XYZ file of C-alpha atoms in Angstrom:
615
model
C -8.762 94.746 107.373
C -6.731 93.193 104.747
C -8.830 91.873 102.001
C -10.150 95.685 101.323
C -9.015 97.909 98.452
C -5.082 98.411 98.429
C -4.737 95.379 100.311
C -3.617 91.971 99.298
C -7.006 90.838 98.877
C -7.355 93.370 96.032
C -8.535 92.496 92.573
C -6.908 93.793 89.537
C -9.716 95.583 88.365
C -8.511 97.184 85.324
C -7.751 94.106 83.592
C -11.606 93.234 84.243
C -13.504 96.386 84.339
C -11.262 99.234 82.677
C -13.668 102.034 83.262
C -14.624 101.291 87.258
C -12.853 103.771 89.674
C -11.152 101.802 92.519
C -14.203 102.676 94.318
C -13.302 102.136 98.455
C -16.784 101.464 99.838
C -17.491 97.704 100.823
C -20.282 97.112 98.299
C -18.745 98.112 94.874
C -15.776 95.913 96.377
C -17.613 93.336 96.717
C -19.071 93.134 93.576
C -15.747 93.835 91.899
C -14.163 90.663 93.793
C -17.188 88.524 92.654
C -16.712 89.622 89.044
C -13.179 88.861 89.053
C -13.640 85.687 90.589
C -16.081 84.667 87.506
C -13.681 85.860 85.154
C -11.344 83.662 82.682
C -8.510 83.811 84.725
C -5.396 82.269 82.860
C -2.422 80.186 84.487
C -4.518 79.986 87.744
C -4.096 83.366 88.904
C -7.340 83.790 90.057
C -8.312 81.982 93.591
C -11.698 81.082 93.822
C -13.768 83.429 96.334
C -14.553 82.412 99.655
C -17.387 81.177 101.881
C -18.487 85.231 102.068
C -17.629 86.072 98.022
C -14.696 87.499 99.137
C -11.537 86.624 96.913
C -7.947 87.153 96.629
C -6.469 87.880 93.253
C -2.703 87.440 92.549
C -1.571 89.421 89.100
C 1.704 88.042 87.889
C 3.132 91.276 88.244
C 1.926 91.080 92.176
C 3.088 87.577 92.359
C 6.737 89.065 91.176
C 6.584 91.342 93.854
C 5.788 89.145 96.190
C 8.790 86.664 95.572
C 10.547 90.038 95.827
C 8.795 91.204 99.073
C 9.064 87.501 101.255
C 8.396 89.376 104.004
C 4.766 90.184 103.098
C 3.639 87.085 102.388
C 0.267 86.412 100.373
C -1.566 83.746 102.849
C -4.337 83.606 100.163
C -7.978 83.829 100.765
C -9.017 82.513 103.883
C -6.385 84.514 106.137
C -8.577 87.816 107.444
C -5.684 89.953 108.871
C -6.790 92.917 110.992
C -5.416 96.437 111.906
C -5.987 97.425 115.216
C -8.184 100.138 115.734
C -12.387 100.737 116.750
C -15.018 98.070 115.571
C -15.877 98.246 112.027
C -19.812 96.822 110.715
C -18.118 95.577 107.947
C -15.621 93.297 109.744
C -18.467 92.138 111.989
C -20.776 91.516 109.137
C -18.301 89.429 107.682
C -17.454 87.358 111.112
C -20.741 86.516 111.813
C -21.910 85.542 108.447
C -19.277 83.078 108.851
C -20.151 82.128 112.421
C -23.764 81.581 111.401
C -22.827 79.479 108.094
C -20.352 77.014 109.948
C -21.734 76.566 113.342
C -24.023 73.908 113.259
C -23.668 70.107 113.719
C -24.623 69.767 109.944
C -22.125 68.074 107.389
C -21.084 70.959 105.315
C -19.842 72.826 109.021
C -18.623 70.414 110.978
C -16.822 68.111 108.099
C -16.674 70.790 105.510
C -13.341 71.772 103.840
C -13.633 75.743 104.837
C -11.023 76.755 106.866
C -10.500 80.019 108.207
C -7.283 82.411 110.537
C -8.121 85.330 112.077
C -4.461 87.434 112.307
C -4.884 90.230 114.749
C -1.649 92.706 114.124
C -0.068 94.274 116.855
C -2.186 97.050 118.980
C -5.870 97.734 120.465
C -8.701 95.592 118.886
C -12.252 96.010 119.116
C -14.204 93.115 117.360
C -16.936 90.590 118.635
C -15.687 86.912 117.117
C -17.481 84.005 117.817
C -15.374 81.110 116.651
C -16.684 78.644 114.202
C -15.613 75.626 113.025
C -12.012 75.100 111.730
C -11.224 78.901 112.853
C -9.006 80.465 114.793
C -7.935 83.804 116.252
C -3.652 84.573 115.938
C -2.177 87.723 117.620
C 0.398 89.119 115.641
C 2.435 90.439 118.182
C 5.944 88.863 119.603
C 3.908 88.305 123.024
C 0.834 87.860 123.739
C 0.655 91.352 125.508
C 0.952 93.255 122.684
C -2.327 92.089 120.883
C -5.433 93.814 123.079
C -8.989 92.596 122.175
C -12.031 94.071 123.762
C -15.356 94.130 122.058
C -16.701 95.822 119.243
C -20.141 96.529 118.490
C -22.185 93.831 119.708
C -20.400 94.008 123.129
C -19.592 90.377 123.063
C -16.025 90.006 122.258
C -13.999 87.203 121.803
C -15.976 83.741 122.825
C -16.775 80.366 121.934
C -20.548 80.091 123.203
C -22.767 77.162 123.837
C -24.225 75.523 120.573
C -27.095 76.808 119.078
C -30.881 75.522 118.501
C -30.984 73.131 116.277
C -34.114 74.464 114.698
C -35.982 77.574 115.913
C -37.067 78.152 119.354
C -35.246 74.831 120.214
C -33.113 74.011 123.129
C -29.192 74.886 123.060
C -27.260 71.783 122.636
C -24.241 71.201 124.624
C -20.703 71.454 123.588
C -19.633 67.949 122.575
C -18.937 68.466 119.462
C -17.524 71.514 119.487
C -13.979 71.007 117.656
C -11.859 72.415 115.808
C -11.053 76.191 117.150
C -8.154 77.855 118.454
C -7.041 81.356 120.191
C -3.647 81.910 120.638
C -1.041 84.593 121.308
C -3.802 87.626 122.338
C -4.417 89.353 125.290
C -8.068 89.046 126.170
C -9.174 92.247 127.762
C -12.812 91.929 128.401
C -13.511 90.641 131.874
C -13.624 87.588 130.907
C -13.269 84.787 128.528
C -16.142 82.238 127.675
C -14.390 78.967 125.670
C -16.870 75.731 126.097
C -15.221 73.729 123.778
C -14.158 69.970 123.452
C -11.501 68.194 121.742
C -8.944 69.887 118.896
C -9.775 73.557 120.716
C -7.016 74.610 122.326
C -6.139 77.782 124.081
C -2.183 78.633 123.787
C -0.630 82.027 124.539
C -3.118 83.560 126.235
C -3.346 86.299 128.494
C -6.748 86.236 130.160
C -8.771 89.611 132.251
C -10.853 87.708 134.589
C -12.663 84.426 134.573
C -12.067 81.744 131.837
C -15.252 79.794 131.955
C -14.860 76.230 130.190
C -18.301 75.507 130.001
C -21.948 76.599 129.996
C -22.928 74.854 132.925
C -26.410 73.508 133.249
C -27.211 71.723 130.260
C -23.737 71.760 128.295
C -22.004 69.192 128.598
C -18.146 69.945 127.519
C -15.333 67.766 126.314
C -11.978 69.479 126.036
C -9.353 70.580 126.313
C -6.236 72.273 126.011
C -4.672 75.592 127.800
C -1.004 76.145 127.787
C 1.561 79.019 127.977
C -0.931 81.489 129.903
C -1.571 83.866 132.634
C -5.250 84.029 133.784
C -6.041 86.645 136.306
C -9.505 85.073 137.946
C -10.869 81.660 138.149
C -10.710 78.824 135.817
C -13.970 77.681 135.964
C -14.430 74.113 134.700
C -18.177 73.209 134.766
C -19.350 70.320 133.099
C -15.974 69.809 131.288
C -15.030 66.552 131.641
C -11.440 66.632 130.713
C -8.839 69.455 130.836
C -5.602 69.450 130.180
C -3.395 72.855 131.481
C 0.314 73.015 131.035
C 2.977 76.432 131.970
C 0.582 78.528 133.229
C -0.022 81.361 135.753
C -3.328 80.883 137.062
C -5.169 80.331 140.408
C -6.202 76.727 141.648
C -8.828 74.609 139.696
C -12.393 74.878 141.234
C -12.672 71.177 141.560
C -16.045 70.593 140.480
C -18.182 67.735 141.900
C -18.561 64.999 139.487
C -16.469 62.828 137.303
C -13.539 64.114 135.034
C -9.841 64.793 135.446
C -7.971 68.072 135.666
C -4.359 67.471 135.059
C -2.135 70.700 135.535
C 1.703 70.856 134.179
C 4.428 73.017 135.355
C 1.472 75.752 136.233
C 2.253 78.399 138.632
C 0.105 79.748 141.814
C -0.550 83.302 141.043
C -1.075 83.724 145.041
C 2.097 82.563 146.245
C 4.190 82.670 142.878
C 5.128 79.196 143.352
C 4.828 76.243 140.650
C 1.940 74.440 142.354
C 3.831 71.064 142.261
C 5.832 72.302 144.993
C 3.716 73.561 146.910
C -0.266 72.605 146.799
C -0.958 70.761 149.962
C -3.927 68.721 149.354
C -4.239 67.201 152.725
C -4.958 70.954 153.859
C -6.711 71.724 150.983
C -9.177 68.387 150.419
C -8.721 66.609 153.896
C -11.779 64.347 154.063
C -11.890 64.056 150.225
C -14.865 65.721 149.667
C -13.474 67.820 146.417
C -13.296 66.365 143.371
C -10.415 63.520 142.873
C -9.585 63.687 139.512
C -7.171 66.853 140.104
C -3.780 66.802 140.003
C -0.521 69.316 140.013
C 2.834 67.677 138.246
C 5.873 69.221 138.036
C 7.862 71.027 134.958
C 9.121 68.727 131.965
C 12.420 67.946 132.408
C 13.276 69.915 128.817
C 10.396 72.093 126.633
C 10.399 74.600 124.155
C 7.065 76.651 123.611
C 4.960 76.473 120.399
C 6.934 78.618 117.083
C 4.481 81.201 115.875
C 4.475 84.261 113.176
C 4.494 88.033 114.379
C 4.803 90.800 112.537
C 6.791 93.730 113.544
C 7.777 97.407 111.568
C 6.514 95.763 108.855
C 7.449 92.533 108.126
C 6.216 88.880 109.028
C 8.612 86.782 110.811
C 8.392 83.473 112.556
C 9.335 82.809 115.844
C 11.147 79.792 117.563
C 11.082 79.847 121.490
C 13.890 78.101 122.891
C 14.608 74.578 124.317
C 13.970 75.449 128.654
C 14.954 72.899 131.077
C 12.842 72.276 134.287
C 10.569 75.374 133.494
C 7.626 76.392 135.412
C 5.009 79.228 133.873
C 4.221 80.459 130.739
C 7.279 81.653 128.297
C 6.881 84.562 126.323
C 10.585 85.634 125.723
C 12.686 82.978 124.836
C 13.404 82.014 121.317
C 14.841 83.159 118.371
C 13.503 85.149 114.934
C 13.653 84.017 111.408
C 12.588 86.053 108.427
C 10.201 85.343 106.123
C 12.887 85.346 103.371
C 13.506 81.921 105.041
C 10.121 80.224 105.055
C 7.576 78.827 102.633
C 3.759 80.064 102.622
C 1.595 77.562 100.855
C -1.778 77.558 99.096
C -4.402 75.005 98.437
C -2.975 74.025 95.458
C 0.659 73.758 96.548
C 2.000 70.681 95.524
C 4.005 67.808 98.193
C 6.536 68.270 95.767
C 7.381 71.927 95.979
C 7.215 71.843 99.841
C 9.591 69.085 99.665
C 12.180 71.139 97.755
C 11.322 74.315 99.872
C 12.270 72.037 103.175
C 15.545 70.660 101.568
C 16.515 74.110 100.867
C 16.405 74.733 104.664
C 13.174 76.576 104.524
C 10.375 76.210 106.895
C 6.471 75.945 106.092
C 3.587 77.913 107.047
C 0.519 76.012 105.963
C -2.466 78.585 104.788
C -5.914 77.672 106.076
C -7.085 75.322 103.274
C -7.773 71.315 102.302
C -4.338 69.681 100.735
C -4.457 66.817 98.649
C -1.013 65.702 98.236
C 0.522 63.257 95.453
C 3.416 62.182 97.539
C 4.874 62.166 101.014
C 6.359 65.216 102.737
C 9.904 64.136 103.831
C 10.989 65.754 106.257
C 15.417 65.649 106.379
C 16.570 68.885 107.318
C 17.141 69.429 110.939
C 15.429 72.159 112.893
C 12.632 72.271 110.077
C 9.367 73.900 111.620
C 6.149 73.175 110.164
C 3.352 75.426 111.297
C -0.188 75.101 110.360
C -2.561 77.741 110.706
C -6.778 78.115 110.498
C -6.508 73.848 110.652
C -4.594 73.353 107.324
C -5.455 70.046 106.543
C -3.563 67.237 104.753
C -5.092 64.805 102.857
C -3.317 61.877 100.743
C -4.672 61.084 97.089
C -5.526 57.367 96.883
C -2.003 56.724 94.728
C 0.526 53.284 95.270
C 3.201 55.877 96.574
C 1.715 56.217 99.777
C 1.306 52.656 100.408
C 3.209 51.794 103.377
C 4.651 55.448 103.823
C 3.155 58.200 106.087
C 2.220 61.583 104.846
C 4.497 63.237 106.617
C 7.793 61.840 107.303
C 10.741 62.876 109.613
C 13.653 61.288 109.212
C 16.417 60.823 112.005
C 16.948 64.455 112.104
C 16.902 66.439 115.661
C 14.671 69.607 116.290
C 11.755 69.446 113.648
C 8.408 70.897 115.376
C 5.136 70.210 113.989
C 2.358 72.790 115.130
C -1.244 73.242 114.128
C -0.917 70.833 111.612
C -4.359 68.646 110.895
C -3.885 64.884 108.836
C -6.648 63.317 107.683
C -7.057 59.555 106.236
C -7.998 59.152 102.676
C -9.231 56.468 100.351
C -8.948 52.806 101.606
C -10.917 50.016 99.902
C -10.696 47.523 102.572
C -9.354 46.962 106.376
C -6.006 45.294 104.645
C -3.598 47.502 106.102
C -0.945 45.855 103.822
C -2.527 48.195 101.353
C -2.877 51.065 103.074
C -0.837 54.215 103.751
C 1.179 53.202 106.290
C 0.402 56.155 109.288
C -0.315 59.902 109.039
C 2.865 60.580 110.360
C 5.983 58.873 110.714
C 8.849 60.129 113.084
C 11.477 58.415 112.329
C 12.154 54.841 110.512
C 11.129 51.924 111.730
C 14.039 50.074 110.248
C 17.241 52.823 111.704
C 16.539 53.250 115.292
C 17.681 56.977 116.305
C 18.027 58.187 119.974
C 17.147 61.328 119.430
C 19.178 64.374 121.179
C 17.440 65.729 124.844
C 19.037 69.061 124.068
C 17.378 69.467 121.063
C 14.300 67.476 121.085
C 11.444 67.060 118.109
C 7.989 68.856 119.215
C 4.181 68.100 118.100
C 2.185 70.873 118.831
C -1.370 70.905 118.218
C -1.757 67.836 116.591
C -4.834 66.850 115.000
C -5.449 63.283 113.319
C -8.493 61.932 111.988
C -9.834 58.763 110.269
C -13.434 59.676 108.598
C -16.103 61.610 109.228
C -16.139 64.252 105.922
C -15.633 60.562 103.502
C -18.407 59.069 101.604
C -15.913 56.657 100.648
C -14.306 53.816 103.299
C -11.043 55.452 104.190
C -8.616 54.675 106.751
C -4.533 54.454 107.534
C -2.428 52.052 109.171
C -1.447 54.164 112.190
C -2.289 57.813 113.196
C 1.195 58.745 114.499
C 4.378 56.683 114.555
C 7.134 57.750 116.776
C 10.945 55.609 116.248
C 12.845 58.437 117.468
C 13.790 59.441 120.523
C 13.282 62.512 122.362
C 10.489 63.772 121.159
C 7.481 65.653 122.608
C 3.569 66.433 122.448
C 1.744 68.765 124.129
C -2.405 68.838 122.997
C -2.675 65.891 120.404
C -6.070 64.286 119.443
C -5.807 60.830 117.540
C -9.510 60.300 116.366
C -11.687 58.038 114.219
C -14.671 59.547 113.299
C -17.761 58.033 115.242
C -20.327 60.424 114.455
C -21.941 57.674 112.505
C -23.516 56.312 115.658
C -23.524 60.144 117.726
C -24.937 62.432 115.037
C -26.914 61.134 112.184
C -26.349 64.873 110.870
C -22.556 63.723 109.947
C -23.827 61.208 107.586
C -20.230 60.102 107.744
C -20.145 55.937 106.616
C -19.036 53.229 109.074
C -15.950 51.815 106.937
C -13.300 53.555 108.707
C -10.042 51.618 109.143
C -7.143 52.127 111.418
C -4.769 49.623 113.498
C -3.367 52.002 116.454
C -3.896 55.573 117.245
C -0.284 56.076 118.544
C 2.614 53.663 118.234
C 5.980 54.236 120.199
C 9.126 52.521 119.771
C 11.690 54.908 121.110
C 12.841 55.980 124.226
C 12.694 59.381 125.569
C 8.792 60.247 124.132
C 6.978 62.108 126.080
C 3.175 62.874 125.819
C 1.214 65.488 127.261
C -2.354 66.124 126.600
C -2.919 63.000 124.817
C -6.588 62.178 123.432
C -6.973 58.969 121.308
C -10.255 57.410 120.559
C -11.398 54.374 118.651
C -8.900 52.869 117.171
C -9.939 49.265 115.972
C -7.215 47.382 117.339
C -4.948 48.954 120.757
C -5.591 52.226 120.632
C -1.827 52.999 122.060
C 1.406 50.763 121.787
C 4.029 52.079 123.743
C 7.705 50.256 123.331
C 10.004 51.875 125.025
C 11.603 53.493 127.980
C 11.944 56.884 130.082
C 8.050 58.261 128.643
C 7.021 60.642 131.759
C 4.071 62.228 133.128
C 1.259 62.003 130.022
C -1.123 63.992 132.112
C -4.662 63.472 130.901
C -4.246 60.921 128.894
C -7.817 59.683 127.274
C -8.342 56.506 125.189
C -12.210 55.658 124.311
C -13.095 52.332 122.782
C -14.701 51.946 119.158
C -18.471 53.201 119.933
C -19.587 50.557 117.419
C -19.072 47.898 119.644
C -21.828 49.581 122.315
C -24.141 47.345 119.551
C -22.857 44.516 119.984
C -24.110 43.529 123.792
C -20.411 43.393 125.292
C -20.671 44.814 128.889
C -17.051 45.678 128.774
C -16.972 49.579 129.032
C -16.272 49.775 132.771
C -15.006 46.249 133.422
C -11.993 45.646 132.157
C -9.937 48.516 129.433
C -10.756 46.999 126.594
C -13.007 47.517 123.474
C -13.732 44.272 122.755
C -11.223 40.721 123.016
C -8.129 41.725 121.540
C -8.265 45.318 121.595
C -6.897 47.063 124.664
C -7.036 51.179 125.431
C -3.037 51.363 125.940
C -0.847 48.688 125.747
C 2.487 49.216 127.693
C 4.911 46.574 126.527
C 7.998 47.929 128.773
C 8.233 48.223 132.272
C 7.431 51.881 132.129
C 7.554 53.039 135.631
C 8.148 56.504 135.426
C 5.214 56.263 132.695
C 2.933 53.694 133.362
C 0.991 54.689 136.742
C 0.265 57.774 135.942
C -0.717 57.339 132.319
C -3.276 54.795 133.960
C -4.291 56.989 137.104
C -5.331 59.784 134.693
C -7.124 57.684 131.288
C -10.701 59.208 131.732
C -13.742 57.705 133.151
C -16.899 58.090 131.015
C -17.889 55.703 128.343
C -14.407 53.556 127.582
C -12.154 55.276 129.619
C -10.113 53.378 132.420
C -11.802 53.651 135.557
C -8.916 55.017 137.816
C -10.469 52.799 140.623
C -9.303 49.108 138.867
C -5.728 49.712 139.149
């Protein structure tokens, strides 16, 4: 386990305590790391410790080696890399301390600012991890084959169970809220795989023994979700989920609950007949008197997709990979793609600055974002073609309340081809008032507004992972023009949730504030933008503007009015798709064909969404 003596996580304990032996049992570490965390650290070389004590200590003459050594990269203190190998009480300890300090509905877990990756190295893994929130379990091997987990000492493996008691004794609560946690790239080898999660939670990369079971069933109640790139063996058993969204992957047929929800599957394959299902599920034979559940639906392969970029680490050294641009594809993809050294990519801390990853991207560099809260001082600008920028544990960006970010998103692309956002989480910051004329101008920007730029179908831009939100942590009125802007063409998402905070009105718990500001959730003016998985909720005015052409197959697409305006006696939920007069769920200003009717036929039915049975 890194984060032990000898590791990276190592304090220099002779500078602190001369006469202590670099004892290597867990309890004299611990202390150590606590008493160099206290200590008068000068030019900020000591990080502060964790949410368990635990602390990572770079010594300058570390930090030199290091800049000489890029490709063992310090990913600071709230990366837990493990070696493979037979479960260890110390590594469990650890996990389920943090499981049991971040898992309720509370303020300091659900809106806190911990943040937390689990990297698995390649090999055999025997550890029981139930994911809190903002964490999230990364194989470290080039496919997801080559990282094994099966569990450790508790016999429970890898999971995401239903929510705990509030209070002893209590009931379990159901899954709503349970955001904001991610397994990717592992094979799960433990007969099966519980994940009853919601929104932000997705599944990528997986290779799943047995059943995947989306939901409690009985009294959970489940809101996701997100599977892509994976090969499940048994069932996919959806339960009381009442979205899911399932793109290139090898899998048997959904179980078509009864009840309302929609089950969109993308470019998935049969693992019966071998066959991408869009070819060949007959649901006349399959659902002839319509007594299954309606909301299902097969759609063919993207016309071009590349797979999420990811780090491995192989005979020693980290290295990011880039899977390749695939045309037509059906089924998961773990081969394509090409390798970059770490010699060629930026890790960055909490207290990074916008500025250096600025010059690190103009240098041709790409970014790995370490679990942590960013404030930033300025935009990231985003000019270099083919520029990846990969978040892991839910790195989070946050813009300062400063005049230079009026207008401007915090991230911007410019008209560049092939720059692929992943895993990266943007959050709204200060905004005294709903005058968007003062406000920063969107999360992110792709493109300008003012140079319209095709794009290139050969090389498109990607948003992987995408997580937006206005509110919810602030006790301050925050809020942002847009979420995401898109002015360039050719460009694709695959598992993006556009959110404003309404746990004001759902969970008093939150104590989040109701002045929360933002125009759209997702503007388009482009051609060529393609959206799959899309999730967008509350927006105050439309929640979606598309202007454009060519915009294909969105899948489930969900838009949910502003909650706030259940209080204000308008019987409009399941009327007509609007929040209230002047604010509509997706506004299509382009005869969208290839778009339109099935970006309507799959918008979600409970509480705002578009009842399918209107158009």
């Amino acid at each position: 386990m890194t984060g032990g003596p000898g590791s990276s996580f190592e304090c220099a304990w002779s500078e602190h305590w001369p006469k202590m032996r670099r004892a290597r049992i867990v309890g004299l570490w611990l202390l150590a790391a606590r008493a160099c965390a206290n200590a008068n650290c000068d030019d900020g070389e000591c990080e502060q410790p964790d949410a368990t004590g635990l602390v990572q200590v770079t010594h300058k003459s570390k930090a030199k080696a290091n800049e000489a050594e890029p490709t063992n990269p310090d990913f600071g203190p709230n990366v837990i890399v493990l070696e493979p190998g037979a479960a260890s009480s110390a590594i469990e300890d650890r996990l389920q301390s943090l499981y049991e300090q971040y898992i309720s509905w509370d303020e300091d877990a659900q809106f806190g600012d911990h943040r937390t990756a689990i990297l698995l190295k390649p090999g055999e893994h025997q550890v029981d991890v139930n994911l809190w929130y903002y964490s999230g379990v990364h194989g470290l091997g080039v496919s997801p084959e080559d990282v094994i987990v099966k569990p450790g000492l508790r016999g429970e493996g890898l999971r995401v169970e239903q929510q705990p008691p509030s209070y002893p004794g209590g009931p379990l609560l159901p899954n709503t809220n349970t955001f904001w946690r991610t397994i990717e790239n592992v094979h799960v080898a433990q007969g099966k795989l519980d994940f009853f999660v919601s929104q932000a939670a997705p599944l990528r990369s997986v290779k799943v023994d047995g059943n995947l079971y989306l939901s409690a069933g009985g009294s959970d109640w489940t809101s996701g979700g997100a599977l892509m790139n994976s090969d499940v063996s048994g069932s996919i058993v959806t339960g009381t989920q009442q979205q899911w969204y399932t793109r290139g992957t090898l899998m048997r047929p959904y179980d078509h609950p009864a009840g309302q929800g929609s089950y969109a599957c993308i470019s998935c394959v049969d693992r019966e007949s071998g066959l991408p299902f869009y070819d060949s599920w007959n649901f006349e034979q399959h659902q002839p008197d319509q007594t299954w559940h309606s909301g299902l639906t097969y759609m063919g392969a993207p016309e071009v997709f590349a797979e999420k970029p990811y780090i491995f680490f192989h005979e020693g050294q980290y290295k990011l990979r880039i899977p390749e641009v695939l045309q037509n594809h059906a089924g998961p993809d773990w081969q394509s793609g090409s390798t970059v050294g770490f010699d060629k990519v930026f890790v960055t801390k909490a207290k990074t600055t916008a500025a250096q990853i600025n010059t690190a991207i103009a240098a041709g560099k790409h970014i790995v974002f370490t679990p942590a809260v960013y404030y930033l001082d300025e935009p990231i600008v985003v000019n270099h073609p083919n520029t990846v920028l990969l978040g892991l544990g839910f790195a989070t960006l946050i813009p300062q309340k400063l005049p230079i970010f009026i207008g401007r998103g915090v991230i911007e692309v410019g008209n560049v081809d092939g720059v692929r956002l992943a895993g990266v989480f943007v959050q709204a910051g200060p905004m005294d008032s709903p005058d968007f004329s003062k406000a920063v101008g969107a999360l992110v920007r792709w493109g300008k507004p003012e140079e319209p730029y095709a794009g290139t179908k050969s090389n498109p831009g990607f948003i992987y992972d995408f997580i937006a939100r206005v509110g919810g942590p602030d006790h301050e009125p925050s809020g942002v023009g847009n979420m995401l802007e898109i002015h360039n063409g050719w460009v694709i998402g695959d598992n993006l949730w556009l959110w404003k905070a309404d746990h004001c009105v759902s969970n008093s718990g939150a104590l989040c504030i109701p002045q929360r500001y933002v125009n759209h959730c997702l503007v388009v003016n482009a051609e060529n933008v393609h959206m799959y998985g899309l999730m967008a909720e509350h927006a105050n005015d439309d929640i979606v503007v598309w202007n454009g052409e060519k915009g294909k197959r969105p899948g489930v697409h969900l838009d949910r009015i502003v909650y706030d305006d259940l209080d204000k006696g308008e019987d409009v939920l399941f009327t007509e798709h609007r929040a209230s007069p002047g604010s509509a769920g997706s506004l299509v200003a382009a005869p969208l064909t290839p778009l339109f009717k099935p970006l309507l036929r799959f918008a979600l039915i409970r509480w705002g969404h578009l009842r399918s049975s209107q158009l």
